[in-house]
Short mmCIF file of C-alpha atoms in Angstrom, two decimals:
data_model
loop_
_atom_site.label_atom_id
_atom_site.label_comp_id
_atom_site.label_asym_id
_atom_site.label_seq_id
_atom_site.Cartn_x
_atom_site.Cartn_y
_atom_site.Cartn_z
CA MET U 292 6.48 7.84 -7.96
CA THR U 293 4.19 9.72 -5.96
CA GLY U 294 4.90 8.47 -2.22
CA ALA U 295 8.39 8.22 -2.43
CA ALA U 296 8.33 8.23 1.28
CA GLY U 297 5.88 6.04 2.02
CA PHE U 298 6.37 2.45 3.64
CA ILE U 299 5.90 0.75 -0.32
CA GLY U 300 6.92 3.90 -2.52
CA SER U 301 10.41 3.70 -0.66
CA ASN U 302 10.39 0.12 -1.04
CA LEU U 303 9.65 -0.11 -4.60
CA VAL U 304 12.43 2.71 -4.95
CA LYS U 305 14.82 0.60 -3.65
CA ARG U 306 14.07 -2.29 -5.34
CA LEU U 307 14.58 -0.20 -8.91
CA PHE U 308 17.71 0.52 -7.89
CA LYS U 309 18.70 -2.74 -7.42
CA ASP U 310 16.14 -4.01 -11.26
CA VAL U 311 17.20 -1.07 -13.09
CA LYS U 312 20.06 0.44 -14.90
CA GLY U 313 20.86 3.97 -15.57
CA ALA U 314 17.34 4.92 -15.01
CA THR U 315 15.94 8.46 -13.86
CA ILE U 316 13.53 7.55 -10.33
CA ILE U 317 11.42 10.91 -9.65
CA GLY U 318 10.04 10.84 -5.76
CA ILE U 319 7.20 13.01 -4.41
CA ASP U 320 6.45 13.10 -1.53
CA ASN U 321 4.80 15.68 0.39
CA MET U 322 6.20 14.63 3.85
CA ASN U 323 2.97 15.48 5.90
CA ASP U 324 2.43 13.98 9.71
CA TYR U 325 -0.40 11.65 9.34
CA TYR U 326 2.10 9.46 11.24
CA ASP U 327 5.34 10.50 12.46
CA VAL U 328 7.32 12.15 10.01
CA THR U 329 10.69 10.66 11.45
CA LEU U 330 10.20 7.37 9.58
CA LYS U 331 9.44 9.65 6.59
CA GLU U 332 13.15 11.13 7.01
CA TRP U 333 14.71 7.74 8.00
CA ARG U 334 12.85 5.84 4.66
CA LEU U 335 14.39 8.33 2.32
CA GLN U 336 17.65 8.51 4.29
CA GLU U 337 17.85 4.49 3.69
CA LEU U 338 17.07 5.67 -0.28
CA ASP U 339 19.89 8.15 -0.42
CA ASN U 340 22.55 5.67 1.12
CA ALA U 341 21.14 3.45 -1.51
CA THR U 342 22.43 5.59 -4.11
CA LYS U 343 25.49 5.18 -3.55
CA THR U 344 25.31 1.47 -5.30
CA THR U 345 23.38 2.52 -7.91
CA ASP U 346 23.80 3.97 -11.25
CA ASN U 347 20.55 5.69 -11.43
CA LYS U 348 19.46 9.00 -10.57
CA TRP U 349 17.27 9.19 -7.90
CA VAL U 350 15.71 12.64 -7.29
CA PHE U 351 13.66 13.44 -4.46
CA ILE U 352 10.71 16.69 -4.58
CA LYS U 353 9.24 17.31 -1.34
CA GLY U 354 5.23 18.05 -2.96
CA ASP U 355 1.76 17.56 -2.81
CA ILE U 356 -0.22 15.74 -5.77
CA ALA U 357 -3.28 18.01 -5.17
CA ASP U 358 -0.92 21.22 -6.06
CA LYS U 359 -2.35 20.51 -9.72
CA LYS U 360 0.65 23.34 -10.97
CA ALA U 361 3.76 21.18 -9.39
CA ILE U 362 2.38 18.76 -10.65
CA ASP U 363 2.37 19.68 -13.80
CA ASP U 364 5.61 21.21 -14.00
CA ILE U 365 7.21 18.16 -12.62
CA PHE U 366 6.25 15.87 -15.91
CA ALA U 367 7.21 18.74 -17.65
CA ALA U 368 10.79 19.04 -16.48
CA TYR U 369 11.30 15.36 -16.28
CA LYS U 370 8.26 13.76 -18.91
CA PRO U 371 8.18 10.24 -17.07
CA SER U 372 7.41 7.53 -19.16
CA VAL U 373 5.61 5.13 -16.43
CA VAL U 374 4.19 7.06 -13.73
CA VAL U 375 2.81 4.97 -10.32
CA ASN U 376 1.06 6.95 -8.15
CA LEU U 377 1.30 5.55 -4.41
CA ALA U 378 0.60 8.85 -2.73
CA ALA U 379 -2.85 8.81 -1.08
CA GLN U 380 -4.75 9.43 2.16
CA ALA U 381 -4.78 5.55 4.06
CA GLY U 382 -6.87 4.90 6.52
CA VAL U 383 -9.63 3.60 7.16
CA ARG U 384 -10.61 4.98 10.61
CA TYR U 385 -9.23 8.41 10.03
CA SER U 386 -11.21 8.88 7.16
CA ILE U 387 -14.26 9.01 9.19
CA THR U 388 -13.25 11.76 11.35
CA ASN U 389 -10.89 13.79 8.56
CA PRO U 390 -12.74 13.30 5.64
CA ASP U 391 -11.12 16.51 3.54
CA ALA U 392 -7.65 14.85 3.78
CA TYR U 393 -9.60 11.91 1.48
CA ILE U 394 -10.80 14.45 -0.93
CA GLN U 395 -7.82 16.32 -1.37
CA SER U 396 -5.50 13.63 -1.96
CA ASN U 397 -7.12 10.54 -2.87
CA LEU U 398 -9.27 12.93 -5.53
CA ILE U 399 -7.91 15.89 -6.84
CA GLY U 400 -4.58 14.64 -6.33
CA PHE U 401 -5.56 11.73 -8.45
CA TYR U 402 -7.37 13.84 -10.90
CA ASN U 403 -4.21 15.49 -11.54
CA ILE U 404 -1.43 12.41 -11.94
CA LEU U 405 -4.25 11.37 -14.47
CA GLU U 406 -4.37 14.69 -16.42
CA ALA U 407 -0.84 14.75 -16.38
CA CYS U 408 -0.33 11.24 -18.35
CA ARG U 409 -3.37 12.51 -20.77
CA HIS U 410 -1.05 15.80 -21.23
CA ASN U 411 1.86 13.69 -21.48
CA PRO U 412 3.38 10.32 -23.28
CA VAL U 413 3.07 8.27 -20.67
CA GLU U 414 3.34 4.36 -21.56
CA HIS U 415 1.94 3.04 -18.16
CA LEU U 416 0.04 4.05 -14.64
CA VAL U 417 0.12 2.00 -12.08
CA TYR U 418 -1.68 3.17 -9.04
CA ALA U 419 -2.49 2.23 -5.53
CA SER U 420 -6.16 0.95 -5.10
CA SER U 421 -7.45 -1.15 -2.01
CA SER U 422 -8.76 -4.60 -0.68
CA SER U 423 -11.18 -2.12 1.06
CA VAL U 424 -13.36 -1.50 -2.07
CA TYR U 425 -14.68 -4.98 -1.24
CA GLY U 426 -16.90 -3.46 1.65
CA SER U 427 -18.86 -6.19 3.46
CA ASN U 428 -18.79 -8.18 0.49
CA LYS U 429 -19.78 -12.10 1.29
CA LYS U 430 -18.13 -13.70 -1.57
CA VAL U 431 -14.90 -15.37 -0.54
CA PRO U 432 -11.96 -15.17 -2.15
CA TYR U 433 -12.49 -11.33 -3.25
CA SER U 434 -12.35 -11.41 -7.05
CA THR U 435 -11.29 -8.27 -9.42
CA ASP U 436 -14.45 -9.26 -11.19
CA ASP U 437 -16.52 -9.03 -7.81
CA LYS U 438 -19.41 -5.91 -8.28
CA VAL U 439 -18.08 -3.26 -6.03
CA ASP U 440 -20.63 -0.92 -5.07
CA ASN U 441 -20.87 -0.99 -1.72
CA PRO U 442 -17.89 0.90 0.26
CA VAL U 443 -18.11 1.06 4.07
CA SER U 444 -16.06 4.05 4.50
CA LEU U 445 -15.04 6.75 2.94
CA TYR U 446 -11.45 5.89 2.23
CA ALA U 447 -12.80 2.54 -0.09
CA ALA U 448 -15.32 5.15 -2.02
CA THR U 449 -12.21 6.89 -3.05
CA LYS U 450 -10.55 4.28 -3.84
CA LYS U 451 -13.00 2.62 -6.32
CA SER U 452 -13.65 6.15 -7.52
CA ASN U 453 -10.07 6.17 -8.73
CA GLU U 454 -10.49 2.82 -10.62
CA LEU U 455 -13.40 4.85 -11.92
CA MET U 456 -11.74 7.67 -13.33
CA ALA U 457 -8.44 5.64 -14.57
CA HIS U 458 -10.92 3.53 -16.56
CA ALA U 459 -12.83 6.87 -17.91
CA TYR U 460 -9.42 8.27 -18.80
CA SER U 461 -8.17 4.96 -20.35
CA LYS U 462 -11.18 4.52 -22.88
CA LEU U 463 -11.03 8.88 -23.79
CA TYR U 464 -7.14 9.10 -23.84
CA ASN U 465 -5.90 6.08 -25.08
CA ILE U 466 -3.64 5.98 -21.62
CA PRO U 467 -2.34 2.02 -20.30
CA SER U 468 -3.40 2.23 -16.50
CA THR U 469 -3.44 -0.56 -13.94
CA GLY U 470 -4.88 -0.37 -10.81
CA LEU U 471 -3.95 -2.58 -7.59
CA ARG U 472 -5.74 -3.80 -4.64
CA PHE U 473 -3.35 -4.14 -2.07
CA PHE U 474 -4.49 -6.73 0.79
CA THR U 475 -3.42 -5.57 4.51
CA VAL U 476 0.62 -5.02 3.71
CA TYR U 477 3.08 -5.01 6.64
CA GLY U 478 6.93 -5.08 7.34
CA PRO U 479 9.91 -3.63 8.38
CA ALA U 480 9.40 0.66 8.80
CA GLY U 481 5.82 0.19 7.71
CA ARG U 482 2.98 2.53 8.96
CA PRO U 483 2.80 2.75 12.89
CA ASP U 484 -1.65 3.62 12.29
CA MET U 485 -1.52 -0.17 10.85
CA ALA U 486 -2.30 -3.07 13.75
CA TYR U 487 0.42 -4.93 13.81
CA PHE U 488 2.83 -1.64 14.57
CA GLY U 489 -0.09 -0.04 16.75
CA PHE U 490 -0.09 -2.97 19.06
CA THR U 491 3.46 -3.39 19.10
CA ASN U 492 3.78 -0.07 20.27
CA LYS U 493 1.33 -0.62 23.00
CA LEU U 494 2.92 -4.10 24.29
CA VAL U 495 6.18 -2.15 24.31
CA LYS U 496 4.83 0.45 26.58
CA GLY U 497 2.60 -2.19 28.71
CA ASP U 498 -0.77 -0.86 27.69
CA THR U 499 -3.58 -3.13 26.99
CA ILE U 500 -4.44 -4.11 22.83
CA GLN U 501 -7.68 -3.99 21.67
CA ILE U 502 -8.70 -6.94 19.25
CA PHE U 503 -11.48 -5.90 17.16
CA ASN U 504 -14.71 -8.42 16.71
CA PHE U 505 -13.47 -10.25 19.46
CA GLY U 506 -10.75 -11.65 17.53
CA ASN U 507 -12.82 -13.11 14.79
CA CYS U 508 -11.47 -11.00 11.78
CA MET U 509 -9.38 -12.25 9.12
CA ARG U 510 -7.00 -10.61 7.39
CA ASP U 511 -5.19 -11.46 4.05
CA PHE U 512 -1.82 -10.12 5.60
CA THR U 513 0.51 -9.64 2.42
CA TYR U 514 4.70 -8.79 3.42
CA VAL U 515 5.76 -5.59 1.62
CA ASP U 516 8.60 -6.90 0.01
CA ASP U 517 5.89 -9.34 -1.88
CA ILE U 518 3.80 -5.88 -3.05
CA VAL U 519 7.11 -4.85 -4.26
CA GLU U 520 7.71 -7.70 -6.50
CA GLY U 521 3.90 -7.45 -8.04
CA VAL U 522 4.33 -4.06 -8.45
CA VAL U 523 7.91 -4.26 -10.09
CA ARG U 524 6.12 -6.82 -12.88
CA ILE U 525 3.00 -5.15 -13.57
CA MET U 526 5.23 -1.78 -13.95
CA GLN U 527 6.64 -3.99 -16.89
CA GLY U 528 3.32 -4.87 -18.32
CA ALA U 529 1.05 -2.48 -19.45
CA PRO U 530 -2.45 -3.21 -20.56
CA GLU U 531 -2.34 -3.67 -24.51
CA LYS U 532 -4.26 -0.61 -26.68
CA LYS U 533 -6.53 -2.09 -29.21
CA GLN U 534 -9.03 -0.57 -31.29
CA GLY U 535 -13.06 -1.41 -31.07
CA GLU U 536 -15.39 -2.78 -33.60
CA ASP U 537 -16.79 1.33 -33.75
CA GLY U 538 -12.60 2.43 -34.76
CA LEU U 539 -12.49 3.95 -30.86
CA PRO U 540 -9.61 2.43 -28.63
CA LEU U 541 -10.83 -0.49 -26.07
CA PRO U 542 -9.62 1.37 -22.76
CA PRO U 543 -6.42 -0.41 -22.18
CA TYR U 544 -6.94 -0.49 -18.56
CA ALA U 545 -6.50 -3.45 -15.44
CA VAL U 546 -6.93 -4.44 -12.15
CA TYR U 547 -5.44 -6.62 -10.18
CA ASN U 548 -5.69 -8.21 -6.73
CA ILE U 549 -1.84 -8.16 -4.83
CA GLY U 550 -2.96 -10.12 -1.52
CA ASN U 551 -1.21 -13.64 0.20
CA ASN U 552 -4.25 -15.83 -0.57
CA SER U 553 -4.26 -17.01 2.41
CA PRO U 554 -6.36 -14.91 4.97
CA GLU U 555 -5.31 -15.70 8.67
CA ASN U 556 -7.11 -14.97 12.23
CA LEU U 557 -6.03 -11.63 13.51
CA LEU U 558 -5.80 -13.71 16.76
CA THR U 559 -3.05 -15.84 15.46
CA PHE U 560 -1.40 -12.95 14.05
CA VAL U 561 -1.00 -11.23 17.33
CA ASP U 562 -0.15 -14.36 18.91
CA ILE U 563 2.76 -14.91 16.45
CA LEU U 564 3.91 -11.01 16.60
CA GLN U 565 4.19 -11.07 20.11
CA GLN U 566 6.31 -14.16 20.23
CA GLU U 567 8.57 -12.28 18.03
CA LEU U 568 8.94 -9.55 19.83
CA ILE U 569 10.12 -11.97 22.50
CA ARG U 570 12.76 -13.53 20.23
CA ALA U 571 13.95 -9.70 18.97
CA HIS U 572 13.81 -8.66 22.25
CA VAL U 573 11.70 -5.43 22.25
CA LEU U 574 9.24 -7.77 25.29
CA PRO U 575 10.78 -9.69 27.37
CA GLU U 576 11.08 -12.94 28.09
CA ASP U 577 8.88 -13.63 30.64
CA TYR U 578 5.79 -11.17 28.98
CA ASP U 579 2.37 -11.51 30.08
CA PHE U 580 0.10 -11.29 26.89
CA GLU U 581 -2.78 -12.60 27.72
CA ALA U 582 -2.71 -9.86 30.67
CA HIS U 583 -2.46 -7.21 27.89
CA LYS U 584 -4.92 -8.16 25.18
CA LYS U 585 -8.81 -7.49 25.50
CA LEU U 586 -11.15 -8.81 22.86
CA VAL U 587 -13.70 -5.82 21.53
CA PRO U 588 -16.66 -5.35 19.22
CA MET U 589 -16.14 -4.35 15.46
CA GLN U 590 -15.24 -0.61 14.91
CA PRO U 591 -17.27 1.57 12.37
CA GLY U 592 -15.87 0.89 8.37
CA ASP U 593 -14.01 -2.41 9.14
CA VAL U 594 -14.99 -5.38 7.74
CA PRO U 595 -14.20 -8.70 9.23
CA VAL U 596 -12.47 -10.53 6.58
CA THR U 597 -10.48 -10.02 3.68
CA TYR U 598 -9.17 -12.37 1.33
CA ALA U 599 -7.69 -11.61 -1.81
CA ASP U 600 -8.29 -14.19 -5.12
CA THR U 601 -4.93 -13.67 -7.00
CA SER U 602 -5.33 -16.31 -10.59
CA ALA U 603 -5.45 -12.59 -12.48
CA LEU U 604 -2.07 -11.89 -11.29
CA GLU U 605 -0.86 -15.45 -11.73
CA ARG U 606 -2.51 -15.85 -15.05
CA ASP U 607 -0.75 -12.97 -16.50
CA PHE U 608 2.07 -12.31 -14.29
CA GLY U 609 3.66 -16.01 -12.81
CA TYR U 610 3.18 -14.40 -9.99
CA LYS U 611 1.44 -14.87 -6.19
CA PRO U 612 2.73 -13.61 -3.07
CA SER U 613 4.46 -16.36 -0.98
CA THR U 614 5.93 -14.64 2.54
CA THR U 615 4.90 -16.52 5.44
CA LEU U 616 3.48 -14.39 8.63
CA ARG U 617 6.33 -16.09 10.55
CA ASP U 618 8.87 -14.02 8.60
CA GLY U 619 7.40 -11.33 7.81
CA LEU U 620 6.67 -10.63 11.52
CA ARG U 621 10.14 -11.54 12.38
CA ALA U 622 11.63 -9.39 9.81
CA PHE U 623 9.23 -6.25 11.26
CA ALA U 624 10.20 -7.38 14.60
CA GLU U 625 14.24 -7.55 14.14
CA TRP U 626 13.66 -3.94 12.58
CA TYR U 627 11.51 -2.52 15.42
CA ALA U 628 14.37 -4.01 17.87
CA GLU U 629 16.97 -1.72 16.37
CA PHE U 630 14.80 0.92 15.11
CA TYR U 631 13.82 1.80 18.49
CA LYS U 632 15.59 -0.31 20.78
CA GLY U 633 19.17 0.11 19.26
#
């Protein structure tokens, strides 16, 4: 599993510790400083603590998927049967000012993973895509059947490229692959560059938060445990290998949305967030929220709405995310209180 010290990756490893018996789980992460490394170190410590209650073997390797030799050596040593690629340079706005990081990790790094899968008997490659691939798509909810050829950020372009690269490798080398378009993932120990985490940090400091598109953004906020549940189910359901009429393999390839299928207005999200931060004693009871928010125009690379059509996920895996915004933000606020205030 790449990106094992990341937000989704660490939660997925923890879930596999509970569900899987006698497995060897290899985690890879370059531990870069895109955001506070101490948070990644904390997640790894949580995983080390969790190994005390599991009979699985856990191996963590500090390495970069853009390092082809490092990836080839890991595959040669451990010969993984399932590969989950969650390592990527994330963030829409960061891609505007730091494009090189996205090319290295999201394109070269993913190519190295595909090549390693090509030369090793991998049963299933699962990889993270993003709802960002839908760009400024006017049709909602977003369906995986929609045409997504007009990205509005380099980040989105690299994620769409991952899907195209995976399709080519599935067709050419009969590698079962599944791409997952995640929709605005949030929860405890998340990424500090995500809006809800950044808002919290600013509110705690007494700073003013900026709410883009004058508060008229709709997001399909998806709680991290719901994402993990979807990934675990999909890991076990590799696309079937089939022969076409021409005798050549049909690409064992699939792409799914994993989202809450229920977009929320950003203002509603932030209002519930500040309520839960007060409840968790992160903010004082008399906190003047209205005095600390500012409505501003849309940022470059952003989109006004994200909304997942999850019918394919329900059809093929009998699953639909269901955690409410209130429950998810309460869990985040309680974690934040313990991690930063405890």
